[in-house]
Coordinates of C-alpha atoms and ligand atoms in Angstrom, one line a residue:
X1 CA 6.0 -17.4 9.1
X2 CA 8.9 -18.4 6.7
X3 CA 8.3 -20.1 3.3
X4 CA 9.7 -24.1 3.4
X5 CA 8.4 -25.1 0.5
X6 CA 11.2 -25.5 -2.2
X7 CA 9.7 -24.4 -5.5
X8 CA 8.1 -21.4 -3.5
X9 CA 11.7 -20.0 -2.0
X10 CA 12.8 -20.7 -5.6
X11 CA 10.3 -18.7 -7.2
X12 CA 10.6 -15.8 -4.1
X13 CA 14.2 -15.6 -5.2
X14 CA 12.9 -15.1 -8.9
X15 CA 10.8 -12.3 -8.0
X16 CA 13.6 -10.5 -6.0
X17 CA 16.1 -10.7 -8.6
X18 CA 13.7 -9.8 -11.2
X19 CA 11.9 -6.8 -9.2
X20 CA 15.3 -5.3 -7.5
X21 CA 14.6 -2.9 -5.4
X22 CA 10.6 -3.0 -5.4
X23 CA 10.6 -3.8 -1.7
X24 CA 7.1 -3.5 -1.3
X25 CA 6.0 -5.4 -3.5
X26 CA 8.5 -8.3 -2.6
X27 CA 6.9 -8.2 0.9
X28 CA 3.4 -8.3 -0.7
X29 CA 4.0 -11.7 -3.0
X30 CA 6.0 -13.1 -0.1
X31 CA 3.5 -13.0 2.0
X32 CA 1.0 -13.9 -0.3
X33 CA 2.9 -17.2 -1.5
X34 CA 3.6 -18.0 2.5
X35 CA -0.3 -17.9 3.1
X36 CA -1.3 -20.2 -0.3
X37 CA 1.6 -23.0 0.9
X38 CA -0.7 -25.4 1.7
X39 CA -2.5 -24.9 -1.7
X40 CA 0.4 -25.4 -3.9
X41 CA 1.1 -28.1 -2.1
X42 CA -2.3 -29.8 -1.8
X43 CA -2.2 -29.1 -5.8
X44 CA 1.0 -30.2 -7.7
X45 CA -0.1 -29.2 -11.2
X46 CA -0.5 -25.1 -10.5
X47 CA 3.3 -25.9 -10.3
X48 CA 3.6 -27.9 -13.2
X49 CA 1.5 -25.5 -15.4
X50 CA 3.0 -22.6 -14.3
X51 CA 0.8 -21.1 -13.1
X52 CA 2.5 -19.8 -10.1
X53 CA 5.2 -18.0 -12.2
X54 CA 2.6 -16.4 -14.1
X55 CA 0.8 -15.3 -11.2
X56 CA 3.8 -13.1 -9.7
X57 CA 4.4 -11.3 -12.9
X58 CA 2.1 -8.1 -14.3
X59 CA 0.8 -9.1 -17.2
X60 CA 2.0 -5.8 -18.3
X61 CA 3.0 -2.5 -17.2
X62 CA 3.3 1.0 -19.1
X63 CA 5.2 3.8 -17.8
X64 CA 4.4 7.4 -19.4
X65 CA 5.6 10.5 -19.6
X66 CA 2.6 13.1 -18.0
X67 CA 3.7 16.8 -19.4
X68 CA 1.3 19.9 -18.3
X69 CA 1.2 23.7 -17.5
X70 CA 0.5 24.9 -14.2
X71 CA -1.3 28.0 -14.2
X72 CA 1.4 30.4 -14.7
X73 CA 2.6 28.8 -17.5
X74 CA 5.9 26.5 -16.4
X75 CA 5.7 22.9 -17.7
X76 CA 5.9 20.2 -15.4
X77 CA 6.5 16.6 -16.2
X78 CA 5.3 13.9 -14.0
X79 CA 5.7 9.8 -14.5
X80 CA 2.2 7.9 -14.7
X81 CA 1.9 4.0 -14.5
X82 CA -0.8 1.3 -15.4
X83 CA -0.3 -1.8 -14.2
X84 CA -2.1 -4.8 -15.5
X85 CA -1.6 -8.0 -13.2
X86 CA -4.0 -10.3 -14.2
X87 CA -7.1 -10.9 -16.5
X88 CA -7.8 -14.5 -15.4
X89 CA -11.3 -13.9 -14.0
X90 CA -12.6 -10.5 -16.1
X91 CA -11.3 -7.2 -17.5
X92 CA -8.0 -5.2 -15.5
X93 CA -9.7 -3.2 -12.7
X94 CA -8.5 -1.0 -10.0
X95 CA -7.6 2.6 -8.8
X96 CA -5.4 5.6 -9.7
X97 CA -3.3 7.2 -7.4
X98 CA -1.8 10.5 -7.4
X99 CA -0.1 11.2 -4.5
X100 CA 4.2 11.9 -4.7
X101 CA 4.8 8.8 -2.8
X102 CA 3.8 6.8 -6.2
X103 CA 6.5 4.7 -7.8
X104 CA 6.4 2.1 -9.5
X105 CA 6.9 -0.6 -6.6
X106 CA 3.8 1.1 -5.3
X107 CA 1.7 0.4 -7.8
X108 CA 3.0 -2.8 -8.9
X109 CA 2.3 -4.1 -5.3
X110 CA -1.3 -2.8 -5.1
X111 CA -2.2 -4.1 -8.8
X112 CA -1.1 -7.1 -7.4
X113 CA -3.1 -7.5 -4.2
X114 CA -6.3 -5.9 -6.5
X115 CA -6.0 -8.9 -8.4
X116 CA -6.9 -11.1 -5.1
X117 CA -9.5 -8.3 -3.9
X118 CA -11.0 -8.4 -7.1
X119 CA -11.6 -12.6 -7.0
X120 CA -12.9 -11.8 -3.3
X121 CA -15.9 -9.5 -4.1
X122 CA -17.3 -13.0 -6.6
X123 CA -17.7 -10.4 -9.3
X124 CA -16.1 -11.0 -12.6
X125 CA -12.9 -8.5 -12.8
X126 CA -9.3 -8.8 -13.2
X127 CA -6.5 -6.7 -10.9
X128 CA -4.8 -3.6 -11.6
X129 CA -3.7 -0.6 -10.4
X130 CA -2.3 3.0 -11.8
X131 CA -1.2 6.3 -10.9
X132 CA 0.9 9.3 -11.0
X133 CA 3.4 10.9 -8.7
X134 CA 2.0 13.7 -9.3
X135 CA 0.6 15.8 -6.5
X136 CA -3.0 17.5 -6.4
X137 CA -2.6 18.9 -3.0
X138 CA -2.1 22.7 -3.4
X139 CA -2.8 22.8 -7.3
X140 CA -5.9 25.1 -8.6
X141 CA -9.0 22.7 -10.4
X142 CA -7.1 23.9 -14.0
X143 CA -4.2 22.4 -13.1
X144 CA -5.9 19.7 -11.5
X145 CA -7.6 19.3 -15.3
X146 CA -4.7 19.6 -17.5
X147 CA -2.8 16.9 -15.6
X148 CA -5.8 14.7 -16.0
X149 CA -6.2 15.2 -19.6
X150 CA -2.4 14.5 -20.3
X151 CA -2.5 11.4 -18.4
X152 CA -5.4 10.3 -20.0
X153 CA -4.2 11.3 -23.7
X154 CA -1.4 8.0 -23.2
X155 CA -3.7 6.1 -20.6
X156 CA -6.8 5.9 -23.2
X157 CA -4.7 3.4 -25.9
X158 CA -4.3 0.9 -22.6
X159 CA -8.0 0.9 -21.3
X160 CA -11.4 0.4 -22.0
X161 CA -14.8 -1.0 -21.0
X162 CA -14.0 -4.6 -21.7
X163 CA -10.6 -4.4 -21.1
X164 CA -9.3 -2.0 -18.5
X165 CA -12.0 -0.3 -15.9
X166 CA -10.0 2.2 -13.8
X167 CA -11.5 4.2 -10.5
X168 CA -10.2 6.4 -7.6
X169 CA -7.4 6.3 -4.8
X170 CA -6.0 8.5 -2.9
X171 CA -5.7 12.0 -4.6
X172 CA -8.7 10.5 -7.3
X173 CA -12.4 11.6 -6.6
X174 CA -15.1 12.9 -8.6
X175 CA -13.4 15.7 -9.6
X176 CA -10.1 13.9 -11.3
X177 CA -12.7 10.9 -12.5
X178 CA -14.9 13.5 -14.8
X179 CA -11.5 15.4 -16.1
X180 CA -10.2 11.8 -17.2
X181 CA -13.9 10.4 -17.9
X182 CA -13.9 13.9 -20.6
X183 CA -10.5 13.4 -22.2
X184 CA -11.2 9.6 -23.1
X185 CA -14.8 10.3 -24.5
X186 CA -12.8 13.6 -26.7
X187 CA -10.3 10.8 -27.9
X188 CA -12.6 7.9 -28.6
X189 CA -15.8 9.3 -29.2
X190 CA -17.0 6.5 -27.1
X191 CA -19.7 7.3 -24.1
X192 CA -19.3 4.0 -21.8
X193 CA -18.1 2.1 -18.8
X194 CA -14.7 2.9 -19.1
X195 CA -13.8 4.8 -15.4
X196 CA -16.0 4.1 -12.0
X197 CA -16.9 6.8 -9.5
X198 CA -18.5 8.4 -12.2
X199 CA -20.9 11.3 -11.2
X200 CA -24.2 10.2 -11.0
X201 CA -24.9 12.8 -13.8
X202 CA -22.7 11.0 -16.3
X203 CA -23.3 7.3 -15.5
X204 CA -22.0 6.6 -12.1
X205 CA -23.2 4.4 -9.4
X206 CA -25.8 5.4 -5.9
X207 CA -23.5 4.4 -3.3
X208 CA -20.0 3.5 -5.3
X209 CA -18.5 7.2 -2.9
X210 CA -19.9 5.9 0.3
X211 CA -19.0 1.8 -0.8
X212 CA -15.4 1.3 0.7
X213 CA -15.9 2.5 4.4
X214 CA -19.3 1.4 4.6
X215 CA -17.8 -2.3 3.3
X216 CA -15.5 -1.9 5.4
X217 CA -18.2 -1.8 8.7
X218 CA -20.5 -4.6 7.1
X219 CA -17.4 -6.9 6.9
X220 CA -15.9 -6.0 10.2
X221 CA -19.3 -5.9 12.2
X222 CA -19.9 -9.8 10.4
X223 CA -16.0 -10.7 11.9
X224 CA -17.2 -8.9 15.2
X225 CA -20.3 -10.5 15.4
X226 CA -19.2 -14.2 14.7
X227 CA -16.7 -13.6 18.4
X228 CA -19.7 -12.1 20.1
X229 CA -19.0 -8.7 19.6
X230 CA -19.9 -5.8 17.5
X231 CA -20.0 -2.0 16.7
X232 CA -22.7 -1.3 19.1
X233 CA -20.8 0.8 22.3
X234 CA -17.5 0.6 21.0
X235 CA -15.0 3.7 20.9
X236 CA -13.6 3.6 17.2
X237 CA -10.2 5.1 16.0
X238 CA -10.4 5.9 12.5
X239 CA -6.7 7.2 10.4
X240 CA -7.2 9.0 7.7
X241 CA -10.2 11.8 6.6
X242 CA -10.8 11.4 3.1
X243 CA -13.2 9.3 0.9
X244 CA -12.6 5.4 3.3
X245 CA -12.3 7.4 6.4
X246 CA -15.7 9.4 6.0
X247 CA -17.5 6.7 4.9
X248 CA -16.3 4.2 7.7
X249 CA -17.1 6.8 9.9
X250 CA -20.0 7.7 8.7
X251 CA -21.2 3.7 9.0
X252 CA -19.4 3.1 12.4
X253 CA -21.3 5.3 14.0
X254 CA -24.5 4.2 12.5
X255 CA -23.8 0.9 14.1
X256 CA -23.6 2.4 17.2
X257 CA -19.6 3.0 17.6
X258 CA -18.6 6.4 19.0
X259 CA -15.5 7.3 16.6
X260 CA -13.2 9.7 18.8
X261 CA -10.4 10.4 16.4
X262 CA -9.3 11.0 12.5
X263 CA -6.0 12.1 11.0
X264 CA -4.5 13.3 7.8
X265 CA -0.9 13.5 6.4
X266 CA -0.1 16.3 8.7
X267 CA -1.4 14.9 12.2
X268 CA -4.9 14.0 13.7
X269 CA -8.1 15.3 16.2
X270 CA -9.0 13.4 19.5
X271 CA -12.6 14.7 20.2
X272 CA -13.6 12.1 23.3
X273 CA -17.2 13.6 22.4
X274 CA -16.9 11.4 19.3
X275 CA -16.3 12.8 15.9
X276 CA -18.3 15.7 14.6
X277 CA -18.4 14.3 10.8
X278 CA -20.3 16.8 9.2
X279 CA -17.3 19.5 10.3
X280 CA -15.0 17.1 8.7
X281 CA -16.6 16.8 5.8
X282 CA -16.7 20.2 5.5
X283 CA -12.9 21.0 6.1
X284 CA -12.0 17.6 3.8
X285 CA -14.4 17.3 1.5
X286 CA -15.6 20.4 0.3
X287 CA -13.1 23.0 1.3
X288 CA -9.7 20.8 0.9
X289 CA -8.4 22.5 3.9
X290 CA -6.4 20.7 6.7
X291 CA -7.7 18.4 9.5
X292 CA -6.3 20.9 12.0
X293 CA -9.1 23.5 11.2
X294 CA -11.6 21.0 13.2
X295 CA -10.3 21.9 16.7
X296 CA -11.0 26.1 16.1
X297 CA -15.2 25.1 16.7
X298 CA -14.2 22.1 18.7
X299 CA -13.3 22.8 22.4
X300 CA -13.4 19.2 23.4
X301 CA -10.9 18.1 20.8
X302 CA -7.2 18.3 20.5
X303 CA -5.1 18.0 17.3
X304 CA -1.6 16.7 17.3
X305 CA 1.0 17.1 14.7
X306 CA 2.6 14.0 13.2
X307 CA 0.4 10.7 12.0
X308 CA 1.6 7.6 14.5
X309 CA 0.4 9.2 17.7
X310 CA -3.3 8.5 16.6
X311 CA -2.8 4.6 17.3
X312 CA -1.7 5.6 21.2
X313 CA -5.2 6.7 21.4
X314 CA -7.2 4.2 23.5
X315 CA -9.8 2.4 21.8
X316 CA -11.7 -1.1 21.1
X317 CA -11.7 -0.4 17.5
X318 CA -8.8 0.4 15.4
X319 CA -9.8 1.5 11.4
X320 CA -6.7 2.4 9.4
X321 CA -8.2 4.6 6.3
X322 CA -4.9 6.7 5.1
X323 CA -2.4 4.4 3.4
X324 CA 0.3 2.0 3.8
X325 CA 2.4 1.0 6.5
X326 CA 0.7 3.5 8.8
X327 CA 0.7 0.9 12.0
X328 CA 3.9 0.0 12.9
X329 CA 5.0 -3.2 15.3
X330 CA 5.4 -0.3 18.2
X331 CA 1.7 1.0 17.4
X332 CA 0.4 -2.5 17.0
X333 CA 1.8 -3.3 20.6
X334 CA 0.8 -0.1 21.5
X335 CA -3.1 -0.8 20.2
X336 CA -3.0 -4.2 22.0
X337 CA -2.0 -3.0 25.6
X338 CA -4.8 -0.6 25.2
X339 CA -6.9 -3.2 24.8
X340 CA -8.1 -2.8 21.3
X341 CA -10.1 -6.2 20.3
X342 CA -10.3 -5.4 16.4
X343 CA -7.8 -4.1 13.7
X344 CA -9.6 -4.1 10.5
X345 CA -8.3 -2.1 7.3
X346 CA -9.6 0.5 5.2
X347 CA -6.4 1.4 3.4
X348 CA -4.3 -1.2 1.2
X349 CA -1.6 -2.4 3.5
X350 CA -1.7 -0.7 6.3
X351 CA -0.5 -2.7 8.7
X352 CA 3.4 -3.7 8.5
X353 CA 3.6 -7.7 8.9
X354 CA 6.0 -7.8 11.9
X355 CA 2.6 -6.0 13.5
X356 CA -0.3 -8.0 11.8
X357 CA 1.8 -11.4 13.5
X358 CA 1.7 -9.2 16.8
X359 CA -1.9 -8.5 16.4
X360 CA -2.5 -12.2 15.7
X361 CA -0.6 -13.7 18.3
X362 CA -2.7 -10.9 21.1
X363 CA -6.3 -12.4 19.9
X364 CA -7.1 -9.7 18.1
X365 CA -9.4 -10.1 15.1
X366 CA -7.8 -9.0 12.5
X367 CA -9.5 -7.9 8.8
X368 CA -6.9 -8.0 5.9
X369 CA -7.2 -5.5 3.5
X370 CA -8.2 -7.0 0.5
X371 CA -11.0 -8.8 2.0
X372 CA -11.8 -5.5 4.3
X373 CA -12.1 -2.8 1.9
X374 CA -12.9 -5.0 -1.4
X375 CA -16.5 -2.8 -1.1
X376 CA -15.2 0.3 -2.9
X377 CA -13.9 -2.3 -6.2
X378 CA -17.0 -4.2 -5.4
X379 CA -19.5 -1.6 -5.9
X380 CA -17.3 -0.5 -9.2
X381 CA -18.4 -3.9 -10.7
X382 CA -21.7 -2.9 -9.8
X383 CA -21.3 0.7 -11.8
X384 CA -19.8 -1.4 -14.6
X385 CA -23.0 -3.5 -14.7
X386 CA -25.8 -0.7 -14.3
X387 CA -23.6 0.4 -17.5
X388 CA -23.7 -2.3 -19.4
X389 CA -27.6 -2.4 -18.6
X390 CA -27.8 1.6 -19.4
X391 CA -30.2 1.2 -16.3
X392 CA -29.8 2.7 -12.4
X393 CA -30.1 0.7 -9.5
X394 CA -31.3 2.6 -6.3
X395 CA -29.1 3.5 -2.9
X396 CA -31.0 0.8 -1.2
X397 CA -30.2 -1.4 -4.4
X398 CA -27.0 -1.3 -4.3
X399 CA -26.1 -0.7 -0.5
X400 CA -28.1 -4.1 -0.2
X401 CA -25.9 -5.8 -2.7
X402 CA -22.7 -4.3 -1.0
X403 CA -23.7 -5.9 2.5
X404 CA -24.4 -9.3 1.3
X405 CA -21.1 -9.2 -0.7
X406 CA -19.5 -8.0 2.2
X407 CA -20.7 -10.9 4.4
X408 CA -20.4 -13.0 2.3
X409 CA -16.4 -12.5 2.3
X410 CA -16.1 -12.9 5.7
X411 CA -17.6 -16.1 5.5
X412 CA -15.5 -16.8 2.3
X413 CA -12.3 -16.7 4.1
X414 CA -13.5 -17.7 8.0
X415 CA -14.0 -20.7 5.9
X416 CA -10.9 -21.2 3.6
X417 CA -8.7 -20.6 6.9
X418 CA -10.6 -23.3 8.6
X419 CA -9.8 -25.8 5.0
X420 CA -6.2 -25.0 5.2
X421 CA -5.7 -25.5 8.5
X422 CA -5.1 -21.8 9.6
X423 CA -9.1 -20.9 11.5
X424 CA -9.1 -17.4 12.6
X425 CA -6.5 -16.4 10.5
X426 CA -8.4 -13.8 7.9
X427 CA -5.1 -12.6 6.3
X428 CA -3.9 -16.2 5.0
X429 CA -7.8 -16.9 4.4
X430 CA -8.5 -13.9 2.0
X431 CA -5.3 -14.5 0.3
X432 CA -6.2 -18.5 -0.4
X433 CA -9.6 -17.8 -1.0
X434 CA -8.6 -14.7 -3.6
X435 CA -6.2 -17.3 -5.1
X436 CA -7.9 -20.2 -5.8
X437 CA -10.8 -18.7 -8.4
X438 CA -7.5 -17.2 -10.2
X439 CA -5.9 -19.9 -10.0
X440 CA -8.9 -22.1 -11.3
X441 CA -9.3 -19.5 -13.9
X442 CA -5.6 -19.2 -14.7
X443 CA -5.4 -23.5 -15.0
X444 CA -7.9 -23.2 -17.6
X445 CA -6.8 -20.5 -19.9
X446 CA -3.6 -22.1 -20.4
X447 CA -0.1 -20.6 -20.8
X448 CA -1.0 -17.2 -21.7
Ligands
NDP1 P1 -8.2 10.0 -0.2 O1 -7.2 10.7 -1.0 O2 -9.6 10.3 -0.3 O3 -7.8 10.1 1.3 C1 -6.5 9.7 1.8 C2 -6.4 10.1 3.2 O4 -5.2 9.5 3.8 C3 -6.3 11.6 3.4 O5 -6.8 11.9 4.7 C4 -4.8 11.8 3.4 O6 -4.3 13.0 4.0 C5 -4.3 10.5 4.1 N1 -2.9 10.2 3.5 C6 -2.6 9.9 2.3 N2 -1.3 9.6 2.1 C7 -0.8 9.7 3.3 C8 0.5 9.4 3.9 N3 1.5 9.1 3.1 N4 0.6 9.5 5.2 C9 -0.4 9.9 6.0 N5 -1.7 10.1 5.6 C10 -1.9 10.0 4.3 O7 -8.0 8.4 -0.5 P2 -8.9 7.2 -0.2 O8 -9.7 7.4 1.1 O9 -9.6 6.8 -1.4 O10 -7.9 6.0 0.1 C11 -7.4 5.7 1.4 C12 -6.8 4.3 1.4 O11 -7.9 3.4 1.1 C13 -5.7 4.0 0.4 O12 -4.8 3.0 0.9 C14 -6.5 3.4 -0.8 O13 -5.6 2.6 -1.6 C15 -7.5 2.6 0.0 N6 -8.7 2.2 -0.8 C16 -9.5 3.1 -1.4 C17 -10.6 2.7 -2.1 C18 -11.5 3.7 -2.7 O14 -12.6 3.3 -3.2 N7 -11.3 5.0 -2.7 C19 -11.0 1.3 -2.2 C20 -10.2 0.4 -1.4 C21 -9.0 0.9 -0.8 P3 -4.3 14.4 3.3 O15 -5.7 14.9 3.2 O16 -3.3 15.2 4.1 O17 -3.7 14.1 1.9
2IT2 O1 -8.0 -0.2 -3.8 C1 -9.1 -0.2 -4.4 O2 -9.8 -1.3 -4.3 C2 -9.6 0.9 -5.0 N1 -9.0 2.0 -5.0 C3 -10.9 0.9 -5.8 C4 -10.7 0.4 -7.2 C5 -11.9 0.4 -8.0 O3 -11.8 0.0 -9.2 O4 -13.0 0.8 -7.6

């Protein structure tokens, strides 16, 4: 797909010249802005009130300095981000990254497509995203701690309950949420809403650590089920082994799926037994060891260093859970001679475009991100409400609520595709469908 329409290509020339460099999130809006074409053009006056202009520029973005003392006691500095893209439909929400690969192109491009995930889940929150190149991996909990509190000691002038409602990514789980949750109550005095993912000690959410991969099945089994197919029998490649991958795993299998192989950044296990998740959990989760470990108790498995090889595996099923641009056009074509019927994505991008066109162009259903995993930032609205309420909904509560969200996305964009002329096409769907409630929302707050 190329964009035609004039004041589009205009404004995509804008956002190059202004974002030089951020190629990631150039290839995010221009994709975005080639999918809501037949909007803008349907609706001449989100040109004239400039809305579109406003759309493709954070609202605002803080860049920080993130000093702290490792354990023998050498300073380190690290750069940490927050970037607000839009507040159209509710307060800024969205994850915070630490992994080294964080720049600011990284997180200006997630922010960005948070803001459409966010309109998705029909819950009232704005899009935003934030981080830290800083890496976890390898660091004791104290250092771990200390980076979080420095962060947090700039972060806490930027956020708050009503305003700004951040919650994990990669390198962010329960541990790094009650360091950060600790340093804003010590600099506010305030006990509320302001992180999700809390512990369930503290005020967090049943459900809100198992939320994005067990979205990500509901969603995907409703897409499987309206082509007459589903989970039930189907071999399942899952990237990835932390908090999506688990969970989807974890879900998948409930369904009926046998999931036969997992990775992490150093290379991934083929166990044609189908996944042994509770030895996973145990390397990933609670001893922070490597994915490697799992083939020592293992005889039927085999581990193989290096990521991309895990998408040559053959399977029905394909669930990327790591991080971006993890299947390539080759792995794509790859998936599709091997007869893989589904691609539906854990992770934030993924899937390169060149290969979701591929994907498309094969048959294969294909679940977009932001429609996919919008569970996990779904199930945060749903923390932010049982704080609000100072109540606690139960598992079942909330795992309900999460399902019927879920579905009801897939039918939100099976049926915006169909409007604008694109049916079966999930990606452009989920980006119109995000779109037009912001767009809506943006039309009637004015210039602002
Ligand atoms: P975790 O940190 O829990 O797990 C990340 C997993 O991906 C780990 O297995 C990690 O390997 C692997 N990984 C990370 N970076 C790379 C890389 N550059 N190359 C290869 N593998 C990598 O993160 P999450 O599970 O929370 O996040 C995974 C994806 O899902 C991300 O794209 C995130 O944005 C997205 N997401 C997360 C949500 C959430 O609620 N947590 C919600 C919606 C989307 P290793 O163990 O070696 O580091
Ligand atoms: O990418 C995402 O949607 C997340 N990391 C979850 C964000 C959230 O606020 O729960």
């Amino acid at each position: 797909m190329a964009l035609k329409n004039s004041y589009l290509c205009d404004l995509m020339k804008k956002v190059e010249q202004r974002n030089p460099g951020d190629t990631q999130f150039q290839i995010t809006v221009r994709s975005v802005l080639e999918s809501i074409e037949p909007v803008v053009e349907a609706r001449p006056e989100l040109i004239e009130k400039g809305v579109l202009e406003m759309f493709v520029e954070p609202e605002r973005i803080v860049k920080f300095r993130v000093p702290w003392v490792d354990d023998a006691g050498k300073v380190h500095v690290n750069r940490g981000y927050r970037v607000q893209s839009n507040s159209a439909i509710g307060p800024y929400k969205g994850g915070l990254r630490l992994h080294p690969s964080v720049t600011e192109d990284i997180v200006k491009f997630l922010a960005f497509e948070q803001t459409l995930k966010n309109s998705l889940t029909t819950l009232p929150i704005g899009g935003a995203k934030g981080g830290s190149d800083f890496d976890p991996k390898g660091k004791s909990d104290m250092e771990v701690m200390r980076f979080c509190q420095s962060f947090m000691n700039e972060l806490y002038r930027h956020i708050g309950p009503d305003c700004d409602v951040p919650a994990g990514d990669i390198g962010v789980g329960a541990r790094e949420i009650g360091y950060l949750y600790g340093q804003y109550k010590k600099l506010t005095g305030q006990y509320c809403g302001v992180l999700t993912g809390k512990g369930l000690s503290y005020g967090g959410s049943l459900a809100r650590t198992q939320a994005t991969g067990y979205g990500l099945c509901y969603f995907t089994e409703e897409m499987l089920n309206a082509a007459g197919k589903s989970f039930k029998g189907a071999t399942v490649v899952v990237s990835g082994s932390g908090n999506v991958a688990t969970y989807a795993v974890e879900k998948a299998t409930q369904l009926g799926a046998k999931v036969v192989a997992m990775s992490d950044s150093n290379g991934y296990i083929h166990d044609p037994d189908g996944i042994d998740l509770a030895a996973v959990k145990q390397i990933k989760e609670v001893r922070r060891a490597r994915i490697k470990e799992y083939v020592a108790n293992h005889p039927s498995a085999t581990y193989t260093e290096g990521c991309s090889g895990i998408w040559t595996i053959k399977c029905d099923i394909a669930l990327p859970c790591a991080t971006q641009n993890e299947i390539s056009l080759e792995s794509a074509q790859t998936l599709i001679a091997n007869g893989c019927y589904c691609v539906s994505e854990g992770a934030n991008m993924p899937t390169v475009i060149p290969a979701i066109e591929a994907l498309q162009a094969a048959g294969v259903l294909f679940g977009p991100a932001k429609a996919a995993n919008a569970g996990g930032v779904a199930t945060s609205a749903l923390e932010m409400s049982q704080n609000s309420m100072r109540y606690s909904w139960t598992f079942e509560e909330v795992d309900a609520k999460l399902k019927q969200i879920m579905v009801g996305i897939y039918h939100n964009i099976a049926s915006a595709a169909k409007t604008y002329g694109c049916e079966g096409n999930f990606e452009a769907g989920a980006n119109i469908a995000g779109f037009l409630k912001v767009a809506d929302a943006m039309l009637a707050q004015g210039v602002c």
